[in-house]
Short mmCIF file of C-alpha atoms in Angstrom, two decimals:
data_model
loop_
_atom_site.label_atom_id
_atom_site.label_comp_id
_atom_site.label_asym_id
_atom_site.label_seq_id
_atom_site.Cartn_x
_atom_site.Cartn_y
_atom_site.Cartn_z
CA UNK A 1 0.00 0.00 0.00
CA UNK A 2 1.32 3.20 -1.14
CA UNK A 3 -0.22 6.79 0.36
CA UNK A 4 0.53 10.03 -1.00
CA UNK A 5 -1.37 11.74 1.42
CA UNK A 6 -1.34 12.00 4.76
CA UNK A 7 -2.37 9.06 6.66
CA UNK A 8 -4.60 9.67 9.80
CA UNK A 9 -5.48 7.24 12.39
CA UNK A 10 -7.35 7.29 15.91
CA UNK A 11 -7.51 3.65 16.50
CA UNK A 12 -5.67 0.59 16.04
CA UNK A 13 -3.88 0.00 12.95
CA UNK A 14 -2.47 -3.46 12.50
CA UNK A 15 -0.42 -4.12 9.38
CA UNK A 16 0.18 -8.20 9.10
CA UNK A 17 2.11 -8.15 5.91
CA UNK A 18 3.31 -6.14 2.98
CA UNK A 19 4.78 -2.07 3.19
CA UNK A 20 3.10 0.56 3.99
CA UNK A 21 5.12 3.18 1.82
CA UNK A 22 4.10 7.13 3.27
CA UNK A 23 4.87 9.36 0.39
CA UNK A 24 3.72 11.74 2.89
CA UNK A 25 3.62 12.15 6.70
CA UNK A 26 2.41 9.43 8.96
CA UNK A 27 -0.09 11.06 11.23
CA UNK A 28 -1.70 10.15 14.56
CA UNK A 29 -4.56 11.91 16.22
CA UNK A 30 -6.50 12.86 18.10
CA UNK A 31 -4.11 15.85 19.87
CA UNK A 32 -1.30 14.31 18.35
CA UNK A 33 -1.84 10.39 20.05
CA UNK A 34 -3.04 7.36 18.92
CA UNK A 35 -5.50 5.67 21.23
CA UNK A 36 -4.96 2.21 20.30
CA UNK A 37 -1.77 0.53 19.68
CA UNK A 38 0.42 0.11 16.25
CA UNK A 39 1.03 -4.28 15.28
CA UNK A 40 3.87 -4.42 12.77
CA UNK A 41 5.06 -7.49 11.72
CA UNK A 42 7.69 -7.92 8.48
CA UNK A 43 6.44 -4.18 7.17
CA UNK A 44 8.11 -1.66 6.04
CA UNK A 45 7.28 1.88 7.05
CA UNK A 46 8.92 5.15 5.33
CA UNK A 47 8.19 8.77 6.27
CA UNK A 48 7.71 10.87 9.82
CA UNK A 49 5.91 9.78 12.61
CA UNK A 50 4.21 12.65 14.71
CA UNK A 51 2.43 12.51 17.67
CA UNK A 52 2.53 8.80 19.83
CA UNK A 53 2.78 5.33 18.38
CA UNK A 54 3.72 2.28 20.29
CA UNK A 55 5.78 -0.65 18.83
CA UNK A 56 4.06 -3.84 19.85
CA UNK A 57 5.96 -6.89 18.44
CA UNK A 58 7.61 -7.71 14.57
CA UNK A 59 10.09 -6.31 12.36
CA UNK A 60 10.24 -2.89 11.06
CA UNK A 61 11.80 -2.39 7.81
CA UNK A 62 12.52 1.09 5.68
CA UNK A 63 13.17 4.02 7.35
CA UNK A 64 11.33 5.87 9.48
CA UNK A 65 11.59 9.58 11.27
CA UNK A 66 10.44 10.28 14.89
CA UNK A 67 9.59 13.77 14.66
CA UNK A 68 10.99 16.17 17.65
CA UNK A 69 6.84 15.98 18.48
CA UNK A 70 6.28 12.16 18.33
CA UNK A 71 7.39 9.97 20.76
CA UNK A 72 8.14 6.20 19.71
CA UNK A 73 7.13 3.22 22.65
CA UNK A 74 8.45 -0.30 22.33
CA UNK A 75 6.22 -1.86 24.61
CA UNK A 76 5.18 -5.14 25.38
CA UNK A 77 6.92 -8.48 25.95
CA UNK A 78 7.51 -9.54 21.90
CA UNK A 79 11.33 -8.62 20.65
CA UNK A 80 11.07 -5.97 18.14
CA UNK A 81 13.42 -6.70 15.43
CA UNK A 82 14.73 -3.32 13.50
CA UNK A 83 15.97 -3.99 9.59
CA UNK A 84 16.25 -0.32 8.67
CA UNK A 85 17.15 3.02 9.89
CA UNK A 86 15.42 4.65 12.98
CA UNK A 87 15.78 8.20 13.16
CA UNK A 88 14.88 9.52 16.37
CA UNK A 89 14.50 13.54 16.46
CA UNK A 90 11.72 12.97 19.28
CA UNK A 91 11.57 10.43 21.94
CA UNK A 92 12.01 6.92 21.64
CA UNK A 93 10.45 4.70 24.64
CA UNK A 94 12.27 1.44 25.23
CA UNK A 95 10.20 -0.95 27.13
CA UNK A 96 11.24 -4.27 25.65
CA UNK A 97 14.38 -5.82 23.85
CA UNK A 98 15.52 -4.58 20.97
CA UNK A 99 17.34 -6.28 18.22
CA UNK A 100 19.08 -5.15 15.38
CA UNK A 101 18.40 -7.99 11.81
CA UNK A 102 20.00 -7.01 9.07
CA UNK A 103 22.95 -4.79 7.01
CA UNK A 104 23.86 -1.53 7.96
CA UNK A 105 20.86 -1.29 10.20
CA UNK A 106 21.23 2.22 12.38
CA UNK A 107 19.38 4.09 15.24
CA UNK A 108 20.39 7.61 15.05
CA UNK A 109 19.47 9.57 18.16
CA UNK A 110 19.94 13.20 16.86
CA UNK A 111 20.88 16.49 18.87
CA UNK A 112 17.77 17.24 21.56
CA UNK A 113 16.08 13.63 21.05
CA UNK A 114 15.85 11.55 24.16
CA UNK A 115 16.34 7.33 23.90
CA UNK A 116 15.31 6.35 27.60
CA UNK A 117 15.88 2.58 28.35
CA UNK A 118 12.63 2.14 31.23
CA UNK A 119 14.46 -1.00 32.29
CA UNK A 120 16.61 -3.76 32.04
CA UNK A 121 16.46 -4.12 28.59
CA UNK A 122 19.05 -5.51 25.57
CA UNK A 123 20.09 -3.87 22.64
CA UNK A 124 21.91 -6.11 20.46
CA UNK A 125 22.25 -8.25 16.83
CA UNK A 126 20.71 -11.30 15.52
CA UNK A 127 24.35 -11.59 13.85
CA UNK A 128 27.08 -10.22 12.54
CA UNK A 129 25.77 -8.17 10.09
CA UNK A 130 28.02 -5.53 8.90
CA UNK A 131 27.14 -1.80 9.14
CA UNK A 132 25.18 -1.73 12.42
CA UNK A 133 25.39 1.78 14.63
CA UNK A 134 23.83 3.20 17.43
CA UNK A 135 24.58 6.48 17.02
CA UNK A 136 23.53 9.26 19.81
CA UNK A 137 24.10 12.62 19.57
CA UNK A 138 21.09 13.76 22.44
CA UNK A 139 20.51 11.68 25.27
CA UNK A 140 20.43 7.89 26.06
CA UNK A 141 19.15 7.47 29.21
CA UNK A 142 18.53 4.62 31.46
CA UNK A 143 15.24 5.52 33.67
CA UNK A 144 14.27 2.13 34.81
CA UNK A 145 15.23 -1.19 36.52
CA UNK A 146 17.45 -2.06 38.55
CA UNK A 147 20.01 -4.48 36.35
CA UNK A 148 22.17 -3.90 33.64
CA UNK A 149 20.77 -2.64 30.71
CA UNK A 150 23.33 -3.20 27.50
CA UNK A 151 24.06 -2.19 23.94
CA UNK A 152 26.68 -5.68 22.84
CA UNK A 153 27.76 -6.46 19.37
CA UNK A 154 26.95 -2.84 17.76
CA UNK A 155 29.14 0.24 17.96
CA UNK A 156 27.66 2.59 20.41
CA UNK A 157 28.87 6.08 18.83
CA UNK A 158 28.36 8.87 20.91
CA UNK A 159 28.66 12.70 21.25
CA UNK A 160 25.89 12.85 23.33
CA UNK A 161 25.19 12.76 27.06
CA UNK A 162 24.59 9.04 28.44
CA UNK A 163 23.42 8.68 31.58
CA UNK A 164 21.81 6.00 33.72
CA UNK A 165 19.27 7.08 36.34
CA UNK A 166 18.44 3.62 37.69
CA UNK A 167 20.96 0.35 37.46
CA UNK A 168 23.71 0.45 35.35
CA UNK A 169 24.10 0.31 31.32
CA UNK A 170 26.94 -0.80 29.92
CA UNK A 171 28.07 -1.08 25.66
CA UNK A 172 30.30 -3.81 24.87
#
């Protein structure tokens, strides 16, 4: 499914298979939230999320924008597997494991964006695939648990402020 035009949603949206392909921005209302929760599973998803959409379970392909107004939740207790670049100029929610499946696969946490960790929670590949970054260039933060939260196997890059609140985190 291809949109050129903006996309608006106030409930549930569950995509099983296929790509959603935004030629425009990916919009959630009402105020700028969803009220139900986003299912992805082995779909790609281009263009700019604004406002709130939470990451239940399945693999996100393409490339996708958190605007510095959306915030991003992985949530639940499914994996969510990334094959594809996550721009975050917003706030991305980590609530569950997070693993990185494929070439040159990147989260980019830009200048201002917040990544906060709410627990004890992995960050890490399904193999060696070559390419793989975490970059972060605003804040990763660790708000949650009271473990060892970890980024192993990918190159942690940052110029940004890390900082763990609760527990430790650790990149190996």
């Amino acid at each position: 499914l291809t949109l050129q035009i903006p996309f608006v949603n106030s409930g549930q949206l569950a995509i099983q298979s296929g790509a959603l392909s935004l030629g425009t921005t990916l919009m959630l209302y009402p105020a700028g939230t969803v009220t139900g929760a986003v299912i992805v599973n082995n779909v790609a998803i281009n263009g700019t999320l604004h406002g709130s959409l939470t990451w239940l379970g399945g693999t996100l392909y393409g490339q996708l924008l958190v605007a510095n107004d959306a915030v991003l939740s992985l949530s639940g207790a499914a994996t969510k597997y990334l094959d594809g670049t996550l721009t975050n100029a917003g706030t991305i929610k980590v609530g569950s494991g997070l693993v990185f499946n494929g070439n040159s696969v990147q989260v980019v946490n830009q200048p201002g964006a917040l990544v906060d960790v709410q627990g004890d929670y992995p960050i890490y590949p399904s193999a060696g695939w070559p390419g793989m970054q975490f970059i972060n260039a605003g804040t990763f933060r660790k708000s949650g648990g009271t473990n060892t939260a970890t980024v192993s196997g990918i190159p942690f890059l940052s110029t940004g402020m890390v900082e763990s609140q609760r527990g430790l985190f650790r990149s190996e």
